[in-house]
Every structure is written in C-alpha cells, then in structure tokens.
Tab-separated table of C-alpha atoms in Angstrom:
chain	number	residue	atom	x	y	z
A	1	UNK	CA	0.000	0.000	0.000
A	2	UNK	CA	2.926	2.585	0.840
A	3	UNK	CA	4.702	1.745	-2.448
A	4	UNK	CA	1.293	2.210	-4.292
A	5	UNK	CA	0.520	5.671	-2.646
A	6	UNK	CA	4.196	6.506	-3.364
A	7	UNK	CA	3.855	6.251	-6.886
A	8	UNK	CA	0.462	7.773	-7.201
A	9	UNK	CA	2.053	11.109	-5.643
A	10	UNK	CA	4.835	11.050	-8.047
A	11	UNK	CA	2.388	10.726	-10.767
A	12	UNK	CA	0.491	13.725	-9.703
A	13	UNK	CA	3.435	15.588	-9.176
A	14	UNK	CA	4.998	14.358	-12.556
A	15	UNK	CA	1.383	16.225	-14.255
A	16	UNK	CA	2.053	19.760	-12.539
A	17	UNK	CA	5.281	19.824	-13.601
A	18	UNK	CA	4.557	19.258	-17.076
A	19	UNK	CA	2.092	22.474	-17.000
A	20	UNK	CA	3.650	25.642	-17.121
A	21	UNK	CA	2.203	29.005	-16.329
A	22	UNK	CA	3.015	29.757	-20.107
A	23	UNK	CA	0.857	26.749	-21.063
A	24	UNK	CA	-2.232	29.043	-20.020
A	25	UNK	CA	-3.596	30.140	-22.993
A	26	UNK	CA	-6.901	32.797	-22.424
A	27	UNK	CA	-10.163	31.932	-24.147
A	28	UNK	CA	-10.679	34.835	-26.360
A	29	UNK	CA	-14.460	34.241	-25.888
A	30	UNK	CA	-15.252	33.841	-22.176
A	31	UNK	CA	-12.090	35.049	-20.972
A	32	UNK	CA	-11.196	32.060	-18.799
A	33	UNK	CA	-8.120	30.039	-18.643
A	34	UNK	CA	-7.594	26.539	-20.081
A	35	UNK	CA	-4.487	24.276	-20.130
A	36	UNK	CA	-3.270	22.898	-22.730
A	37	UNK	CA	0.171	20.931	-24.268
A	38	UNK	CA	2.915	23.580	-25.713
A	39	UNK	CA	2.728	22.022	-29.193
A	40	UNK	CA	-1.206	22.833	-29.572
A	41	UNK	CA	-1.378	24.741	-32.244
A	42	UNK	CA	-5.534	25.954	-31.689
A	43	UNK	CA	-7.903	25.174	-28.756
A	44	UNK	CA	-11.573	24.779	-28.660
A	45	UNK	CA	-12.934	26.016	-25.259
A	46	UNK	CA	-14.858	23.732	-23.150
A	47	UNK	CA	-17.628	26.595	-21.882
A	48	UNK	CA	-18.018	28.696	-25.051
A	49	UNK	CA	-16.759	26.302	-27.672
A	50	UNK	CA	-14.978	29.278	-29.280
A	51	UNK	CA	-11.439	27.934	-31.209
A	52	UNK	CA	-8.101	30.385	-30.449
A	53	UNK	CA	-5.148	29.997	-32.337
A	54	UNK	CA	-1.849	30.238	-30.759
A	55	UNK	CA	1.092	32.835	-32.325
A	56	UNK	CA	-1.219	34.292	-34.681
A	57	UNK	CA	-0.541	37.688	-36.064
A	58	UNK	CA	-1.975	39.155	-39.286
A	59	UNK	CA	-2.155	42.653	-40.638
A	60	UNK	CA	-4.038	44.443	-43.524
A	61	UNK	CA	-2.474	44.538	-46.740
A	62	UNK	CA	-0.775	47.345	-47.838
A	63	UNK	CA	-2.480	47.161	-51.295
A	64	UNK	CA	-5.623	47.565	-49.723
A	65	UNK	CA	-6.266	50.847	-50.998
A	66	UNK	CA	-4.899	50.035	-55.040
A	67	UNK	CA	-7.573	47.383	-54.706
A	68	UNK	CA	-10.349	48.995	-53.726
A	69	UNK	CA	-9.641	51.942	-56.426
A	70	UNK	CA	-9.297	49.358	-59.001
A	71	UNK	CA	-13.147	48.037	-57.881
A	72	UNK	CA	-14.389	51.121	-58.207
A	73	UNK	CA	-12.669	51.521	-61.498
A	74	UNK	CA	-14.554	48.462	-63.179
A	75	UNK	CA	-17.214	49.505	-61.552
A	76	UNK	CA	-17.197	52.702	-63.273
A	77	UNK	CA	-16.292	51.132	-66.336
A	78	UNK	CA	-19.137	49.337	-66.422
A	79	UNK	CA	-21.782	51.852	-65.481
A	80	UNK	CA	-20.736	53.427	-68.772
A	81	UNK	CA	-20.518	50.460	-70.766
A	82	UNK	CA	-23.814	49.859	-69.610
A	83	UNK	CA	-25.735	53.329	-70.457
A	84	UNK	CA	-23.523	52.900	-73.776
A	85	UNK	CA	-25.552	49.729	-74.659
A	86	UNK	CA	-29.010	51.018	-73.883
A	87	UNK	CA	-27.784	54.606	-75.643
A	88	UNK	CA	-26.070	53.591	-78.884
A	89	UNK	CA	-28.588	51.045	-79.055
A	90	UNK	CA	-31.761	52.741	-78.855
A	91	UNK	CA	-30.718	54.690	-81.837
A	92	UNK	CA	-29.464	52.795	-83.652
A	93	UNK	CA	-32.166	49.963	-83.490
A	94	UNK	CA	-35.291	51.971	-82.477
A	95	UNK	CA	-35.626	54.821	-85.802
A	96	UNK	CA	-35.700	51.513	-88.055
A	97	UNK	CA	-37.902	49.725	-85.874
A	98	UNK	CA	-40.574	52.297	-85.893
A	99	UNK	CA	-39.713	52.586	-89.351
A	100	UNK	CA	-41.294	49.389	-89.838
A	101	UNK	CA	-44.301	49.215	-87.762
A	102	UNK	CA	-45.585	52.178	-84.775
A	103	UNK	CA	-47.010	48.972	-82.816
A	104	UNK	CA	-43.806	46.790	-82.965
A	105	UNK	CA	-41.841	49.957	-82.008
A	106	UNK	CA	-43.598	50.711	-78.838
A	107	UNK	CA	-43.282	46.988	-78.245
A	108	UNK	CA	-39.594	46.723	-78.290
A	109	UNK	CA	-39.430	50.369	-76.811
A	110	UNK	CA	-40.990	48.856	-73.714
A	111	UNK	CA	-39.152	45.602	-73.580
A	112	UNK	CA	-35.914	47.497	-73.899
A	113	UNK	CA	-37.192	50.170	-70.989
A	114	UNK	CA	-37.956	47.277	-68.598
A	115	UNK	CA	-34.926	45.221	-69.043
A	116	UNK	CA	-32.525	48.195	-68.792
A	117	UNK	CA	-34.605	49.596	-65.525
A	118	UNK	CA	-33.506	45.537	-64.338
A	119	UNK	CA	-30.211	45.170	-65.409
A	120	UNK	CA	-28.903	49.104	-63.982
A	121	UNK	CA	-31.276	48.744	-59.964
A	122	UNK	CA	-30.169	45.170	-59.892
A	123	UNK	CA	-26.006	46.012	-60.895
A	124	UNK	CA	-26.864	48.944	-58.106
A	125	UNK	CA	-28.023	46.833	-55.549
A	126	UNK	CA	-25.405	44.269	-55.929
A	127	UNK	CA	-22.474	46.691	-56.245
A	128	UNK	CA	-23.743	49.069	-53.507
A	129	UNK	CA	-25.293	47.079	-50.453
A	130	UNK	CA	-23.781	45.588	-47.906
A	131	UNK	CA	-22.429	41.624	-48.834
A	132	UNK	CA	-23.734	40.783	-45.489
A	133	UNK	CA	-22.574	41.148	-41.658
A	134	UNK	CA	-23.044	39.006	-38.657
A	135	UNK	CA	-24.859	39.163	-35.972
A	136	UNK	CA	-23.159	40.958	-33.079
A	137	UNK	CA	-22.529	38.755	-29.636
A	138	UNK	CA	-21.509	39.367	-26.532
A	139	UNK	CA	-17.860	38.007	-25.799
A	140	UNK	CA	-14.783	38.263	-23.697
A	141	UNK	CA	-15.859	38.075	-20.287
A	142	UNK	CA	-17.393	34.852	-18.974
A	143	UNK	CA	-20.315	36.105	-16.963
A	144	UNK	CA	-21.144	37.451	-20.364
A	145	UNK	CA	-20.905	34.379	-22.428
A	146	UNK	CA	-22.963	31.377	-21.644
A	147	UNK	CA	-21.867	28.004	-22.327
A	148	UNK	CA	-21.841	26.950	-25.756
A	149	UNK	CA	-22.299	30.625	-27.093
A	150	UNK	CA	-19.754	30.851	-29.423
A	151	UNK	CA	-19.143	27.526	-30.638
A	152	UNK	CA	-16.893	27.238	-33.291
A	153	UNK	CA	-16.075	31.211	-33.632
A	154	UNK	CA	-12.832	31.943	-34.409
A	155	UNK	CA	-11.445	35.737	-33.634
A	156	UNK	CA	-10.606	37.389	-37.040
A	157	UNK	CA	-7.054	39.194	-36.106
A	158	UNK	CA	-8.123	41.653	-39.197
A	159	UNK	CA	-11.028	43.161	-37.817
A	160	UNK	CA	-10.564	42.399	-34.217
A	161	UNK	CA	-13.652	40.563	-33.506
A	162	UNK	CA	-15.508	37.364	-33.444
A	163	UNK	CA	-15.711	35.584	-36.966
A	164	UNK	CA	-18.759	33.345	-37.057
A	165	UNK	CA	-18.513	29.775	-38.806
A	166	UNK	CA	-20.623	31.042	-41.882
A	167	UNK	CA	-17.908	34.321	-42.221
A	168	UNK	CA	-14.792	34.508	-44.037
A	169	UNK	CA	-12.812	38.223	-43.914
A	170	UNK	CA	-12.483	39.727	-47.544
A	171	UNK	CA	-8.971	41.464	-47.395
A	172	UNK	CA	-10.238	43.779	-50.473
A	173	UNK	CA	-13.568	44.738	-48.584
A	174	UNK	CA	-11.563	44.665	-45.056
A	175	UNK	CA	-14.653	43.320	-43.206
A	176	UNK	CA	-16.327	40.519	-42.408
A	177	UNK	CA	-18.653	38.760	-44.838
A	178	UNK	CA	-21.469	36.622	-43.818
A	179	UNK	CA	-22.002	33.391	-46.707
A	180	UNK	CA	-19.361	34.997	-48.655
A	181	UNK	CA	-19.002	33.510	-52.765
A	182	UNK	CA	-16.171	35.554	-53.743
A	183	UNK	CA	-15.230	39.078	-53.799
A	184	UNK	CA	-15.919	40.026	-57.345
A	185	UNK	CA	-14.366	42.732	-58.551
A	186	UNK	CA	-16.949	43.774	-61.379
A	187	UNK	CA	-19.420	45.179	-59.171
A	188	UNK	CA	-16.760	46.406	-56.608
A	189	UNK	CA	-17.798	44.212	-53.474
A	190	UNK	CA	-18.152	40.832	-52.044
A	191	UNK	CA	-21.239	38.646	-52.805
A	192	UNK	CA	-22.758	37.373	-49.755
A	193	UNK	CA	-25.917	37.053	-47.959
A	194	UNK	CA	-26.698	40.417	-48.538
A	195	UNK	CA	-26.977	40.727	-51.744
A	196	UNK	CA	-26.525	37.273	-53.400
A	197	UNK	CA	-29.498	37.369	-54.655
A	198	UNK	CA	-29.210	40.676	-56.216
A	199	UNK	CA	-26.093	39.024	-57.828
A	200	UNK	CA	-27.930	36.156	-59.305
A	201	UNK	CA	-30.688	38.217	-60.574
A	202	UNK	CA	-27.988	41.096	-62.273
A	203	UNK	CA	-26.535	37.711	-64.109
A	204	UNK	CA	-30.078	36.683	-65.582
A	205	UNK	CA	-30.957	39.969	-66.484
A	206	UNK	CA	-27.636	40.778	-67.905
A	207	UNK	CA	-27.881	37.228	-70.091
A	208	UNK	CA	-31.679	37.879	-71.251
A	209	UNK	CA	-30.919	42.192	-72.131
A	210	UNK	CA	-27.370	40.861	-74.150
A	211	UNK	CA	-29.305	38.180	-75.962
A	212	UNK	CA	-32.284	40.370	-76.656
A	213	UNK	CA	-29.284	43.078	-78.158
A	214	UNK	CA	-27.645	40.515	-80.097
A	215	UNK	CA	-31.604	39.555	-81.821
A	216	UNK	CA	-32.399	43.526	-82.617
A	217	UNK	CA	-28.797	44.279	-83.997
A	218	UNK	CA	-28.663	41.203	-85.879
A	219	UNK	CA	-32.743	42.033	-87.681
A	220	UNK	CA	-31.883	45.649	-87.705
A	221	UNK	CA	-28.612	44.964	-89.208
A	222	UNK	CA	-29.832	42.891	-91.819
A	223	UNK	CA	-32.465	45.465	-93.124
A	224	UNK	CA	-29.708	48.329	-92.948
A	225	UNK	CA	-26.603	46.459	-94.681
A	226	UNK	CA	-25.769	47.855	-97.924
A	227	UNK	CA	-26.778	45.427	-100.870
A	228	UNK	CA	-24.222	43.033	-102.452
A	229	UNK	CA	-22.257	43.360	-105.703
A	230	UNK	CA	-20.941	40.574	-107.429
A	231	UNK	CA	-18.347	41.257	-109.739
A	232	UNK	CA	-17.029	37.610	-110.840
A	233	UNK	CA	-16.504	35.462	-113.255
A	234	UNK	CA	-18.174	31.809	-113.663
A	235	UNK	CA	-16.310	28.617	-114.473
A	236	UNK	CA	-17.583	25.617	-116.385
A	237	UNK	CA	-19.498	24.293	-113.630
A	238	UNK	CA	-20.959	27.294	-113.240
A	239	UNK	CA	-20.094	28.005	-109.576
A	240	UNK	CA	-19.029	31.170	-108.856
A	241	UNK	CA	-16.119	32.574	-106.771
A	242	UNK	CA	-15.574	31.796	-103.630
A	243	UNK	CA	-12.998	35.067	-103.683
A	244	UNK	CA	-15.448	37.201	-105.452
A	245	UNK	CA	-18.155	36.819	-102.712
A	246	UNK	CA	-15.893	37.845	-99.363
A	247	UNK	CA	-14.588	41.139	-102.547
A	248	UNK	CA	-18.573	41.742	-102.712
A	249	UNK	CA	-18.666	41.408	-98.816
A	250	UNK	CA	-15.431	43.455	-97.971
A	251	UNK	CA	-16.976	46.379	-100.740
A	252	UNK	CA	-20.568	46.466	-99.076
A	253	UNK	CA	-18.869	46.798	-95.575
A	254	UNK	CA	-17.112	49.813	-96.002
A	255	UNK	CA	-20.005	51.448	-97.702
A	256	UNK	CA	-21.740	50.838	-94.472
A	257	UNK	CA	-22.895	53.700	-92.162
A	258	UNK	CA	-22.301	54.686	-88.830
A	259	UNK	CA	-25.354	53.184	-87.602
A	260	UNK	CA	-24.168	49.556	-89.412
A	261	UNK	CA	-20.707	50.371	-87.900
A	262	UNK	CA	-22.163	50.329	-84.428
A	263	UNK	CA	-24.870	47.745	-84.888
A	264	UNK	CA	-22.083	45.153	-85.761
A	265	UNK	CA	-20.182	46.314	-82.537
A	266	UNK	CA	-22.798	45.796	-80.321
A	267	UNK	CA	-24.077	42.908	-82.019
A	268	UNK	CA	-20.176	41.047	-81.367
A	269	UNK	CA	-19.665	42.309	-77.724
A	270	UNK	CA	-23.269	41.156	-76.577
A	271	UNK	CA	-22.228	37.583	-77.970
A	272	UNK	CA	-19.008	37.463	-76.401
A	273	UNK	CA	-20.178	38.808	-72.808
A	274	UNK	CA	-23.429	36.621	-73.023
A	275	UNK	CA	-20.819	33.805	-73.189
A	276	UNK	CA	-18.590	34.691	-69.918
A	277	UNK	CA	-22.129	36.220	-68.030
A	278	UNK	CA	-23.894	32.332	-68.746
A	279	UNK	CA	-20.810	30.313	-67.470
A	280	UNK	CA	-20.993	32.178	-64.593
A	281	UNK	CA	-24.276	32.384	-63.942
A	282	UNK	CA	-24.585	28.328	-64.716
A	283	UNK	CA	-21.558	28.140	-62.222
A	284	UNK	CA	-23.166	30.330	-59.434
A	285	UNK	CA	-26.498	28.349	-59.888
A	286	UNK	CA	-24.598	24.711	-59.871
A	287	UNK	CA	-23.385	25.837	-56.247
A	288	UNK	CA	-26.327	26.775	-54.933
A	289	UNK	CA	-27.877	23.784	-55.953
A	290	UNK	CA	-24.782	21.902	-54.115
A	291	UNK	CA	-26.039	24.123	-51.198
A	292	UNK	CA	-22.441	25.867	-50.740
A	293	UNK	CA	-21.298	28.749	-52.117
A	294	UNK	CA	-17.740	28.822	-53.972
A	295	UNK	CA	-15.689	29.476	-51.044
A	296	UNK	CA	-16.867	26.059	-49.398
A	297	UNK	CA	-16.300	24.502	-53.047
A	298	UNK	CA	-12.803	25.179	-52.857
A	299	UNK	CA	-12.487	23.801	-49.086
A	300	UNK	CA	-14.483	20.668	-49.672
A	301	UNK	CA	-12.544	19.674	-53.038
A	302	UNK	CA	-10.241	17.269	-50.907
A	303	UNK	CA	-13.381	16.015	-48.550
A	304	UNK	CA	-15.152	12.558	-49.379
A	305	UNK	CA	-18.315	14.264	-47.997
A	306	UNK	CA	-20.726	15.692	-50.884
A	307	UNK	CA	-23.373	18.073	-49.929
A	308	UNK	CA	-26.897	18.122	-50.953
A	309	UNK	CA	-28.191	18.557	-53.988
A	310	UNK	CA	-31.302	19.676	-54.497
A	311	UNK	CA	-33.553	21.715	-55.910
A	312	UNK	CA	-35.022	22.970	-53.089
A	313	UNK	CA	-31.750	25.181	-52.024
A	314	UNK	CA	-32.431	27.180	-54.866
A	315	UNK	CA	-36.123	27.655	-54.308
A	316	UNK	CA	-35.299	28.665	-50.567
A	317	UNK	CA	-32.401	30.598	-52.133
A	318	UNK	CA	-34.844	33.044	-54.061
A	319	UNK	CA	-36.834	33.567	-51.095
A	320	UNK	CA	-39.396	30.469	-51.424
A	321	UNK	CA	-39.012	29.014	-47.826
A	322	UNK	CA	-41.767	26.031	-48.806
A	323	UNK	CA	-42.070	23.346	-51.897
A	324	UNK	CA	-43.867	23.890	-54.530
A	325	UNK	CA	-45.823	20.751	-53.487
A	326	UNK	CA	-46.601	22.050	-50.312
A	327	UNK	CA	-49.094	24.010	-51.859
A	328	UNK	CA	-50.266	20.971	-54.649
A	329	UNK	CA	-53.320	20.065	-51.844
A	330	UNK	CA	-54.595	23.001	-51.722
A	331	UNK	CA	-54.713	23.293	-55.574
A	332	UNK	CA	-56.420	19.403	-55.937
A	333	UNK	CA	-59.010	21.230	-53.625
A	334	UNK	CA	-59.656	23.880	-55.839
A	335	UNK	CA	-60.297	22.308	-58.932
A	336	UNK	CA	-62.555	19.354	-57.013
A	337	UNK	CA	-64.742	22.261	-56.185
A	338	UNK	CA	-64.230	23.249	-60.234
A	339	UNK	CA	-65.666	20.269	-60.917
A	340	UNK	CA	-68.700	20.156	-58.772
C-alpha cells in the first residue's frame, strides 16, 4: 500500500510539472483560462466552444487601398458600358424599328425600358449594399458568455472581432462577410448574404438584355446592310467565286454607315459577354444547388463528404421558404370544387 501511494504522488506531481504558467492560454471568448500541451497549435474552449489559435498575427495589406480603387474603377467602367448599350442602341435599333411598324416599335421600346430599368437597380443593388454582416454577440468576459455561445467562432485578427462559422474576412472589402461567394471585382464588393441574390438576378438579367441586343442588332442589321455586288466570273461548272463573294462582302462593308458600324459592334460584344455572363451564372447556380457557395467549393474539393443537392436550395435561395408541393393540396381542392 505505501509503495502504491508513493507512486500515485509522483504521478500527480509528474502532471504539474509538465504544465507551465506559459501553457495558459486565455479563451478569447469567455475570458477564462484553459491548459493545454505547448505544441497545440488551436484550442476549442470547453464553456463557449470558441477555437483560439496560438502565435497568430496578421495585418491588412498594404495594397488595400490600389484594390479597392481598381473596384471602383470596373465599376465605373461598367456603369458606362452599360448606359452605352441602352444609348447607342436605342438609336441605332429603335428609328428603323418604328420605321417598320408604330405597334412593334412601342413593343420593343418597352421591352428594352424594362430590361434596362432591371439590369442598372439590380447592378446597383449588388455593387452598392452591404455583402452581409453578422450578428453581433456578446464576448470576452465569462459572466457574459454562456456556455456553448460561441461555438466554433474563431477571432478574425483583421477586424478584431468574433468571426462566425458562416464568415470569411475579404482582405479587399476589409470586413467581415457573412455566406461569402467571392469578392468580385466587377461590381466592386463581395457577394454574400446580402446581396446574393441581387447578384444572381444582375446575371439573368444581364444574359436575357445581351441576348435580346444581339436579336435587334442582328434584324436591324440585316435590313440596314448595304446590298451586295458581285463582280465575278463563272467557271464551267458554273459556280461562282468563292474570292469574289468575301470582294462583294469586304466592298458592301465599307459602304456601311455609322449606324451599321455600331450595330455590328454591339451585335459582337453582346455575344461574347453573353458567353462569360452564362458560365458564370450556370456556375453560381450549380453551387447553390450543391447548397455551398464557392468558397466552401474550394475547401471541400479534398473532402469525401458531398453536400446536398437539391432543388429545393435554390427555391429557398430566391426567397421560397416552402415546396412547390406544399401548396399541390390546396390546388387538388380547388379544382374538385371546379368540378362540382
């Protein structure tokens, strides 16, 4: 019994000499102190369940402000590009059009009217509001913090303050976005909860405005282009030139006017950025269908664990909280009574 209460005590006193007062790392959350190995990198705090780091020191930047002036440069840029579409556009389409027919004038008049109005508030909206912040939560001190109040937060060393699980910091924004996609530099600011939607719906009315563009130059175009001159010879077979046709096409382009001269512009650019505007908005749509956004893409590439697909994340993501056939009951009940 001696021998066996002998070694006991020099096991307990083996354990506090292990511990040093170093070894006492604070909970950033609660405040209290928890002991831990030397070689432990993080922590996760039994009361709060918030996660410290150990020797972690980041600062801003110092092309923070380059960054932010080259946002607000595309942004710009695009504004114009924007107004220079719906501008050159509306006269260069719209004095043919009416040309044709009053009716189908005011027709396309409107359509073009509604899908610029779209296209600009919805560009605004995304590139002006707030990507999204998180809540704010009592922390540091524990009679302050309750248990299990700030599990899994991590302290974001940018902005000084609690970082939820659903934030990641934006080093071009220099804040905190909630559900952050990716800091896109086109509108100037991160897409988030905030204005992910506002995102989503800028892409689909950017696609439908650059395909309707591409459909008016193209009809206008072909009304407006001067008329073809062939100047060839035949050969036995009596094909013509393949040499004389691209001569009859090179001669009736440069007799073209100003107003062909732009429709052909816009009519190539609205192809080529409908192409780069529908792979992303097929890409943003594919990841909320995963039920992730593209930052949790990239950290769940290595991971054997898919998410889940379904539809249903993208009818909550518009705003529809319910299934469509939540409501399919109520409909059957409606057209019983139809019947009757």
């Amino acid at each position: 019994m001696a021998d066996l209460a002998n070694e006991q005590s020099h096991t307990s006193e083996h354990v506090v000499t292990m511990v040093e007062k170093d070894n006492e790392p604070t909970c950033w959350g609660c405040g209290l102190h928890i002991l831990l190995p030397s070689y432990a990198p993080t922590f996760k705090c039994g009361w709060c369940g918030a996660i410290t780091g150990q020797h972690v020191w980041k600062h801003e930047s110092k092309c923070f402000r380059w960054r932010r002036l080259r946002d607000r440069c595309f942004v710009c840029f695009l504004l114009v590009f924007m107004f220079f579409v719906i501008g050159g556009g509306m006269w260069a389409v719209y004095p043919v059009v009416f040309s044709i027919s009053s009716l189908s004038g005011i027709f396309h008049s409107i359509v073009a009217i509604l899908l610029s109005i779209s296209t600009v508030s919805t560009f605004s909206l995304a590139s002006f509001r707030c990507a999204g912040t998180q809540p704010n939560i009592l922390w540091g001190s524990y009679p302050l913090v309750g248990k299990g109040d700030l599990v899994n937060y991590t302290f974001c060393h940018y902005c000084s303050k609690p970082k939820s699980p659903r934030t990641h910091h934006c080093r071009t924004c220099g804040v905190c976005v909630l559900d952050m996609d990716h800091h896109c530099p086109f509108i100037g600011n991160c897409v988030g909860a905030g204005n992910h939607r506002h995102f989503i719906a800028f892409l689909i009315s950017a696609v439908v405005s650059m395909i309707y563009v591409a459909i008016m130059c193209a009809n206008v175009g072909l009304r407006t282009w001067p008329p073809f001159t062939f100047r060839s010879h035949f050969d036995g077979n009596g094909h013509g030139s393949y040499f004389a046709m691209i001569l009859a096409f090179l001669n009736s382009a440069v007799l073209m006017s100003f107003r062909g001269v732009l429709l052909l512009y816009l009519f190539i650019t609205s192809i080529s950025v409908n192409f780069g505007l529908s792979v992303l908005l097929w890409q943003q749509l594919y990841f909320i269908y995963e039920g992730k956004t593209y930052l949790n893409h990239l950290k769940s590439e290595g991971s054997d664990m898919p998410g889940k697909r379904d539809c249903e994340n993208i009818i909550r993501f518009f705003g529809f909280p319910y299934s469509a056939s939540r409501y399919l009951p109520i409909i059957g009940k409606f057209q019983k009574k139809h019947i009757k």
